[in-house]
PDB file of C-alpha atoms in Angstrom:
ATOM      1  CA  GLN A   1      95.986  86.954 102.133  1.00 81.00           C
ATOM      2  CA  GLN A   2      93.816  89.866 103.146  1.00 86.00           C
ATOM      3  CA  LYS A   3      91.358  90.978 100.449  1.00 91.00           C
ATOM      4  CA  VAL A   4      89.358  94.174 100.685  1.00 95.00           C
ATOM      5  CA  GLN A   5      86.276  95.111  98.682  1.00 96.00           C
ATOM      6  CA  GLN A   6      84.306  98.317  98.724  1.00 97.00           C
ATOM      7  CA  SER A   7      80.761  99.170  97.728  1.00 97.00           C
ATOM      8  CA  PRO A   8      79.254 100.971  96.027  1.00 97.00           C
ATOM      9  CA  GLU A   9      81.750 101.864  93.294  1.00 96.00           C
ATOM     10  CA  SER A  10      80.213 105.298  93.060  1.00 97.00           C
ATOM     11  CA  LEU A  11      77.715 107.230  95.110  1.00 97.00           C
ATOM     12  CA  THR A  12      75.944 110.542  94.612  1.00 97.00           C
ATOM     13  CA  VAL A  13      74.320 112.275  97.553  1.00 97.00           C
ATOM     14  CA  SER A  14      72.747 115.646  98.112  1.00 96.00           C
ATOM     15  CA  GLU A  15      74.526 118.185 100.256  1.00 95.00           C
ATOM     16  CA  GLY A  16      73.502 117.653 103.865  1.00 89.00           C
ATOM     17  CA  ALA A  17      72.272 114.065 103.438  1.00 94.00           C
ATOM     18  CA  MET A  18      74.131 111.226 105.144  1.00 95.00           C
ATOM     19  CA  ALA A  19      76.592 109.302 102.956  1.00 97.00           C
ATOM     20  CA  SER A  20      77.300 105.652 103.804  1.00 98.00           C
ATOM     21  CA  LEU A  21      80.166 103.642 102.357  1.00 98.00           C
ATOM     22  CA  ASN A  22      80.857  99.945 102.875  1.00 98.00           C
ATOM     23  CA  CYS A  23      83.960  97.773 103.059  1.00 98.00           C
ATOM     24  CA  THR A  24      84.293  94.025 103.505  1.00 97.00           C
ATOM     25  CA  PHE A  25      87.495  92.148 104.209  1.00 95.00           C
ATOM     26  CA  SER A  26      88.469  88.492 104.140  1.00 93.00           C
ATOM     27  CA  ASP A  27      90.606  88.023 107.264  1.00 87.00           C
ATOM     28  CA  GLY A  28      88.950  88.908 110.550  1.00 84.00           C
ATOM     29  CA  THR A  29      92.180  88.666 112.546  1.00 83.00           C
ATOM     30  CA  SER A  30      93.305  92.094 111.332  1.00 85.00           C
ATOM     31  CA  ASP A  31      93.120  94.729 114.019  1.00 82.00           C
ATOM     32  CA  ASN A  32      93.726  97.957 112.161  1.00 86.00           C
ATOM     33  CA  PHE A  33      91.169  99.575 109.870  1.00 93.00           C
ATOM     34  CA  ARG A  34      91.389 102.993 108.282  1.00 94.00           C
ATOM     35  CA  TRP A  35      89.460 105.180 105.935  1.00 97.00           C
ATOM     36  CA  TYR A  36      91.324 107.513 103.619  1.00 96.00           C
ATOM     37  CA  ARG A  37      90.102 109.892 100.978  1.00 96.00           C
ATOM     38  CA  GLN A  38      91.799 111.111  97.834  1.00 95.00           C
ATOM     39  CA  HIS A  39      90.859 114.234  95.954  1.00 95.00           C
ATOM     40  CA  SER A  40      91.657 114.149  92.269  1.00 90.00           C
ATOM     41  CA  GLY A  41      95.391 114.427  91.663  1.00 85.00           C
ATOM     42  CA  LYS A  42      96.221 114.532  95.336  1.00 88.00           C
ATOM     43  CA  GLY A  43      97.646 112.181  97.939  1.00 88.00           C
ATOM     44  CA  LEU A  44      95.692 110.231 100.522  1.00 92.00           C
ATOM     45  CA  GLU A  45      94.245 111.948 103.575  1.00 92.00           C
ATOM     46  CA  MET A  46      93.431 109.764 106.559  1.00 91.00           C
ATOM     47  CA  LEU A  47      89.960 110.330 107.969  1.00 96.00           C
ATOM     48  CA  VAL A  48      89.432 107.846 110.766  1.00 95.00           C
ATOM     49  CA  SER A  49      91.086 104.744 112.191  1.00 92.00           C
ATOM     50  CA  ILE A  50      89.390 102.042 114.224  1.00 93.00           C
ATOM     51  CA  PHE A  51      90.942  99.100 116.046  1.00 89.00           C
ATOM     52  CA  SER A  52      88.073  97.356 117.871  1.00 91.00           C
ATOM     53  CA  ASP A  53      84.458  96.510 117.182  1.00 94.00           C
ATOM     54  CA  GLY A  54      82.064  99.383 117.586  1.00 96.00           C
ATOM     55  CA  GLU A  55      82.079 102.975 116.506  1.00 97.00           C
ATOM     56  CA  LYS A  56      84.722 105.686 116.161  1.00 96.00           C
ATOM     57  CA  GLU A  57      83.915 109.286 115.350  1.00 97.00           C
ATOM     58  CA  GLU A  58      86.252 111.926 113.956  1.00 96.00           C
ATOM     59  CA  GLY A  59      84.338 115.113 113.292  1.00 96.00           C
ATOM     60  CA  ARG A  60      81.740 114.411 110.600  1.00 97.00           C
ATOM     61  CA  PHE A  61      83.224 110.989 109.851  1.00 98.00           C
ATOM     62  CA  THR A  62      82.134 107.880 111.770  1.00 98.00           C
ATOM     63  CA  ALA A  63      83.498 104.380 111.244  1.00 98.00           C
ATOM     64  CA  HIS A  64      81.644 101.250 112.337  1.00 97.00           C
ATOM     65  CA  LEU A  65      83.529  97.969 112.659  1.00 96.00           C
ATOM     66  CA  ASN A  66      82.107  94.475 112.995  1.00 95.00           C
ATOM     67  CA  ARG A  67      84.897  91.950 112.646  1.00 92.00           C
ATOM     68  CA  ALA A  68      82.582  88.967 113.010  1.00 93.00           C
ATOM     69  CA  SER A  69      80.755  90.178 109.905  1.00 95.00           C
ATOM     70  CA  LEU A  70      84.026  91.158 108.206  1.00 95.00           C
ATOM     71  CA  HIS A  71      82.593  94.616 107.654  1.00 96.00           C
ATOM     72  CA  VAL A  72      83.615  98.191 108.278  1.00 97.00           C
ATOM     73  CA  SER A  73      81.625 101.197 107.161  1.00 98.00           C
ATOM     74  CA  LEU A  74      82.092 104.939 106.939  1.00 98.00           C
ATOM     75  CA  HIS A  75      79.317 107.428 107.465  1.00 98.00           C
ATOM     76  CA  ILE A  76      79.700 111.055 106.528  1.00 98.00           C
ATOM     77  CA  ARG A  77      77.385 113.446 108.299  1.00 97.00           C
ATOM     78  CA  GLU A  78      76.243 116.585 106.458  1.00 96.00           C
ATOM     79  CA  PRO A  79      78.450 116.047 103.400  1.00 96.00           C
ATOM     80  CA  GLN A  80      79.512 119.076 101.409  1.00 96.00           C
ATOM     81  CA  PRO A  81      80.592 119.418  97.788  1.00 96.00           C
ATOM     82  CA  SER A  82      84.202 119.638  99.017  1.00 96.00           C
ATOM     83  CA  ASP A  83      83.816 116.065 100.297  1.00 97.00           C
ATOM     84  CA  SER A  84      83.563 114.845  96.701  1.00 97.00           C
ATOM     85  CA  ALA A  85      86.513 112.464  96.347  1.00 97.00           C
ATOM     86  CA  VAL A  86      87.461 108.799  96.215  1.00 97.00           C
ATOM     87  CA  TYR A  87      87.170 107.099  99.605  1.00 98.00           C
ATOM     88  CA  LEU A  88      89.503 104.202 100.297  1.00 97.00           C
ATOM     89  CA  CYS A  89      89.187 101.519 102.934  1.00 97.00           C
ATOM     90  CA  ALA A  90      92.492 100.116 104.230  1.00 94.00           C
ATOM     91  CA  VAL A  91      92.994  97.026 106.383  1.00 92.00           C
ATOM     92  CA  SER A  92      96.222  95.848 107.967  1.00 84.00           C
ATOM     93  CA  ALA A  93      97.624  92.739 106.364  1.00 76.00           C
ATOM     94  CA  PHE A  94      98.537  91.166 109.675  1.00 70.00           C
ATOM     95  CA  ALA A  95      97.196  91.276 113.194  1.00 63.00           C
ATOM     96  CA  SER A  96      98.905  93.157 115.995  1.00 56.00           C
ATOM     97  CA  SER A  97     101.794  94.463 113.949  1.00 55.00           C
ATOM     98  CA  SER A  98     102.742  98.080 114.350  1.00 55.00           C
ATOM     99  CA  PHE A  99     104.262  98.310 110.893  1.00 63.00           C
ATOM    100  CA  SER A 100     102.059  95.981 108.913  1.00 70.00           C
ATOM    101  CA  LYS A 101     101.430  96.973 105.345  1.00 81.00           C
ATOM    102  CA  LEU A 102      97.927  98.166 104.563  1.00 87.00           C
ATOM    103  CA  VAL A 103      95.741  96.466 101.947  1.00 91.00           C
ATOM    104  CA  PHE A 104      93.428  98.892 100.172  1.00 94.00           C
ATOM    105  CA  GLY A 105      90.032  98.477  98.562  1.00 95.00           C
ATOM    106  CA  GLN A 106      89.309  99.780  95.078  1.00 95.00           C
ATOM    107  CA  GLY A 107      87.582 102.864  96.401  1.00 96.00           C
ATOM    108  CA  THR A 108      84.174 104.499  96.309  1.00 97.00           C
ATOM    109  CA  SER A 109      83.828 107.650  94.255  1.00 97.00           C
ATOM    110  CA  LEU A 110      81.589 110.057  96.152  1.00 98.00           C
ATOM    111  CA  SER A 111      79.912 113.044  94.541  1.00 97.00           C
ATOM    112  CA  VAL A 112      78.099 115.550  96.711  1.00 97.00           C
ATOM    113  CA  VAL A 113      75.729 117.751  94.765  1.00 96.00           C
ATOM    114  CA  PRO A 114      74.332 121.060  96.006  1.00 93.00           C
TER     115      PRO A 114
ATOM    116  CA  ASN B   1     105.870 120.370 108.454  1.00 63.00           C
ATOM    117  CA  ALA B   2     106.040 119.976 104.684  1.00 78.00           C
ATOM    118  CA  GLY B   3     104.652 116.464 104.651  1.00 92.00           C
ATOM    119  CA  VAL B   4     105.970 113.677 102.443  1.00 95.00           C
ATOM    120  CA  ILE B   5     107.638 115.135  99.369  1.00 96.00           C
ATOM    121  CA  GLN B   6     107.780 113.195  96.125  1.00 97.00           C
ATOM    122  CA  THR B   7     109.681 114.161  93.001  1.00 97.00           C
ATOM    123  CA  PRO B   8     109.161 114.375  90.142  1.00 97.00           C
ATOM    124  CA  ARG B   9     105.399 114.889  90.191  1.00 96.00           C
ATOM    125  CA  HIS B  10     105.162 113.853  86.554  1.00 97.00           C
ATOM    126  CA  LYS B  11     107.552 111.895  84.390  1.00 97.00           C
ATOM    127  CA  VAL B  12     107.240 110.730  80.810  1.00 97.00           C
ATOM    128  CA  THR B  13     109.772 108.164  79.717  1.00 97.00           C
ATOM    129  CA  GLY B  14     110.311 106.080  76.610  1.00 97.00           C
ATOM    130  CA  LYS B  15     109.871 102.334  76.662  1.00 97.00           C
ATOM    131  CA  GLY B  16     113.077 100.651  77.740  1.00 97.00           C
ATOM    132  CA  GLN B  17     114.478 103.644  79.593  1.00 97.00           C
ATOM    133  CA  GLU B  18     115.129 103.891  83.309  1.00 97.00           C
ATOM    134  CA  ALA B  19     112.996 105.908  85.711  1.00 98.00           C
ATOM    135  CA  THR B  20     113.949 106.946  89.226  1.00 98.00           C
ATOM    136  CA  LEU B  21     111.442 108.353  91.676  1.00 98.00           C
ATOM    137  CA  TRP B  22     112.375 110.116  94.927  1.00 98.00           C
ATOM    138  CA  CYS B  23     110.644 110.348  98.253  1.00 98.00           C
ATOM    139  CA  GLU B  24     111.494 112.510 101.233  1.00 97.00           C
ATOM    140  CA  PRO B  25     109.642 111.246 104.319  1.00 96.00           C
ATOM    141  CA  ILE B  26     108.429 113.422 107.147  1.00 95.00           C
ATOM    142  CA  SER B  27     111.337 114.240 109.414  1.00 94.00           C
ATOM    143  CA  GLY B  28     111.569 111.790 112.291  1.00 92.00           C
ATOM    144  CA  HIS B  29     109.439 109.098 110.696  1.00 93.00           C
ATOM    145  CA  SER B  30     111.084 105.706 110.842  1.00 89.00           C
ATOM    146  CA  ALA B  31     109.095 103.823 108.199  1.00 92.00           C
ATOM    147  CA  VAL B  32     108.745 104.495 104.490  1.00 95.00           C
ATOM    148  CA  PHE B  33     106.274 102.711 102.233  1.00 94.00           C
ATOM    149  CA  TRP B  34     105.922 102.622  98.450  1.00 97.00           C
ATOM    150  CA  TYR B  35     102.585 101.925  96.730  1.00 96.00           C
ATOM    151  CA  ARG B  36     101.557 101.894  93.080  1.00 97.00           C
ATOM    152  CA  GLN B  37      98.137 103.146  92.008  1.00 95.00           C
ATOM    153  CA  THR B  38      96.372 102.341  88.747  1.00 94.00           C
ATOM    154  CA  ILE B  39      92.757 102.543  87.746  1.00 89.00           C
ATOM    155  CA  VAL B  40      92.569  98.809  87.118  1.00 89.00           C
ATOM    156  CA  GLN B  41      94.478  97.482  90.144  1.00 90.00           C
ATOM    157  CA  GLY B  42      93.899 100.297  92.617  1.00 91.00           C
ATOM    158  CA  LEU B  43      96.523 100.770  95.316  1.00 93.00           C
ATOM    159  CA  GLU B  44      99.101  98.004  95.429  1.00 94.00           C
ATOM    160  CA  PHE B  45     101.765  97.664  98.079  1.00 93.00           C
ATOM    161  CA  LEU B  46     105.298  97.498  96.724  1.00 96.00           C
ATOM    162  CA  THR B  47     107.790  97.662  99.583  1.00 95.00           C
ATOM    163  CA  TYR B  48     108.649  99.232 102.891  1.00 91.00           C
ATOM    164  CA  PHE B  49     111.633 100.209 105.009  1.00 93.00           C
ATOM    165  CA  ARG B  50     111.961 100.628 108.728  1.00 91.00           C
ATOM    166  CA  ASN B  51     114.929 102.542 110.082  1.00 92.00           C
ATOM    167  CA  GLN B  52     116.337 102.417 106.540  1.00 94.00           C
ATOM    168  CA  ALA B  53     116.329  98.616 106.442  1.00 93.00           C
ATOM    169  CA  PRO B  54     114.169  96.806 103.864  1.00 93.00           C
ATOM    170  CA  ILE B  55     111.466  94.885 105.739  1.00 90.00           C
ATOM    171  CA  ASP B  56     108.956  93.661 103.175  1.00 89.00           C
ATOM    172  CA  ASP B  57     109.361  93.823  99.407  1.00 91.00           C
ATOM    173  CA  SER B  58     106.712  91.233  98.616  1.00 90.00           C
ATOM    174  CA  GLY B  59     104.905  93.572  96.237  1.00 91.00           C
ATOM    175  CA  MET B  60     107.896  94.481  94.117  1.00 94.00           C
ATOM    176  CA  PRO B  61     108.120  93.052  90.602  1.00 91.00           C
ATOM    177  CA  LYS B  62     111.367  91.167  90.975  1.00 85.00           C
ATOM    178  CA  GLU B  63     113.155  91.819  87.740  1.00 90.00           C
ATOM    179  CA  ARG B  64     113.106  95.527  86.981  1.00 95.00           C
ATOM    180  CA  PHE B  65     112.094  97.271  90.200  1.00 97.00           C
ATOM    181  CA  SER B  66     114.385  98.185  93.057  1.00 97.00           C
ATOM    182  CA  ALA B  67     114.088 100.469  96.053  1.00 97.00           C
ATOM    183  CA  GLN B  68     116.652 101.891  98.392  1.00 96.00           C
ATOM    184  CA  MET B  69     116.796 104.066 101.443  1.00 96.00           C
ATOM    185  CA  PRO B  70     120.382 105.266 101.758  1.00 94.00           C
ATOM    186  CA  ASN B  71     119.632 107.668 104.602  1.00 93.00           C
ATOM    187  CA  GLN B  72     116.790 108.795 106.864  1.00 92.00           C
ATOM    188  CA  SER B  73     115.824 111.659 104.603  1.00 94.00           C
ATOM    189  CA  HIS B  74     115.125 109.951 101.324  1.00 95.00           C
ATOM    190  CA  SER B  75     114.147 106.790  99.524  1.00 97.00           C
ATOM    191  CA  THR B  76     114.283 105.993  95.825  1.00 98.00           C
ATOM    192  CA  LEU B  77     112.299 103.674  93.606  1.00 98.00           C
ATOM    193  CA  LYS B  78     114.063 102.718  90.406  1.00 98.00           C
ATOM    194  CA  ILE B  79     112.451 101.033  87.433  1.00 97.00           C
ATOM    195  CA  GLN B  80     114.778  99.677  84.775  1.00 97.00           C
ATOM    196  CA  SER B  81     113.763  99.028  81.194  1.00 97.00           C
ATOM    197  CA  THR B  82     110.359 100.648  81.714  1.00 97.00           C
ATOM    198  CA  GLN B  83     107.335  99.132  80.010  1.00 97.00           C
ATOM    199  CA  PRO B  84     103.939 100.700  79.220  1.00 96.00           C
ATOM    200  CA  GLN B  85     102.345  98.595  81.977  1.00 95.00           C
ATOM    201  CA  ASP B  86     104.565 100.420  84.508  1.00 97.00           C
ATOM    202  CA  SER B  87     102.550 103.579  83.875  1.00 97.00           C
ATOM    203  CA  ALA B  88     100.949 104.464  87.190  1.00 97.00           C
ATOM    204  CA  VAL B  89     101.001 106.878  90.079  1.00 97.00           C
ATOM    205  CA  TYR B  90     103.670 105.850  92.557  1.00 97.00           C
ATOM    206  CA  LEU B  91     102.849 106.900  96.100  1.00 96.00           C
ATOM    207  CA  CYS B  92     105.262 107.144  98.970  1.00 96.00           C
ATOM    208  CA  ALA B  93     104.141 107.237 102.586  1.00 94.00           C
ATOM    209  CA  SER B  94     105.947 107.563 105.888  1.00 94.00           C
ATOM    210  CA  SER B  95     104.982 106.569 109.376  1.00 90.00           C
ATOM    211  CA  LEU B  96     106.144 107.260 112.888  1.00 86.00           C
ATOM    212  CA  GLY B  97     104.512 104.050 114.067  1.00 70.00           C
ATOM    213  CA  GLY B  98     101.120 102.470 114.689  1.00 60.00           C
ATOM    214  CA  ASN B  99     100.181 102.185 111.035  1.00 64.00           C
ATOM    215  CA  THR B 100      99.252 105.827 110.516  1.00 81.00           C
ATOM    216  CA  LEU B 101     100.621 106.393 107.042  1.00 88.00           C
ATOM    217  CA  TYR B 102     101.090 109.912 105.725  1.00 91.00           C
ATOM    218  CA  PHE B 103     101.095 109.943 101.947  1.00 92.00           C
ATOM    219  CA  GLY B 104     102.788 112.199  99.463  1.00 94.00           C
ATOM    220  CA  GLU B 105     100.949 113.455  96.395  1.00 93.00           C
ATOM    221  CA  GLY B 106     102.561 110.842  94.186  1.00 95.00           C
ATOM    222  CA  SER B 107     104.705 110.669  91.083  1.00 97.00           C
ATOM    223  CA  ARG B 108     102.782 110.029  87.885  1.00 97.00           C
ATOM    224  CA  LEU B 109     104.868 107.906  85.517  1.00 98.00           C
ATOM    225  CA  ILE B 110     103.873 107.577  81.885  1.00 98.00           C
ATOM    226  CA  VAL B 111     105.801 105.155  79.686  1.00 97.00           C
ATOM    227  CA  VAL B 112     105.343 105.730  75.958  1.00 96.00           C
TER     228      VAL B 112
END
């Protein structure tokens, strides 16, 4: 059963500095990895999805995937106070399934201070 | 596009009573997912439907939880005999395909 863990639990960065979040998973056969964020009291907003090893950029958000290391990361370039939120890593439960349920990590709470 | 709509946004119910939560998926989306979110457990998968048919309910507590999707435009999650441990935010998501889930803002259930 896929297990997903995120680190750190919380992170504070200065506005404009790079923010880096980490996610490890237990089953390297999964082929669908996503980063979501959740502002307080709101739903989940998808930031970036990645399906193969390497890098995927969506605006200021870049995901790096290394399935051999069971690791996916998210880097936020030039973070702003409005980026303060909980960031959630999600991994598909099964490989190569278009409707596989997603397994989520516990989240990293990011605070961006001016 | 209004996105995924969930009602009610907040519900307070007494222990032992029934609670029903509604979800209206994005028009045209063929899959609907239900998740439960608590501080302790995080986001937990409950169940999902594809083309209105139940596909995977492996996350559903078997005895008091049930979900239905009677038509393409809405799904319900019903909790009978609610208990304090059912207090959580229940999130609904819909998908057109390819695992891109679009989430609603959730229904916060408090059982007192």
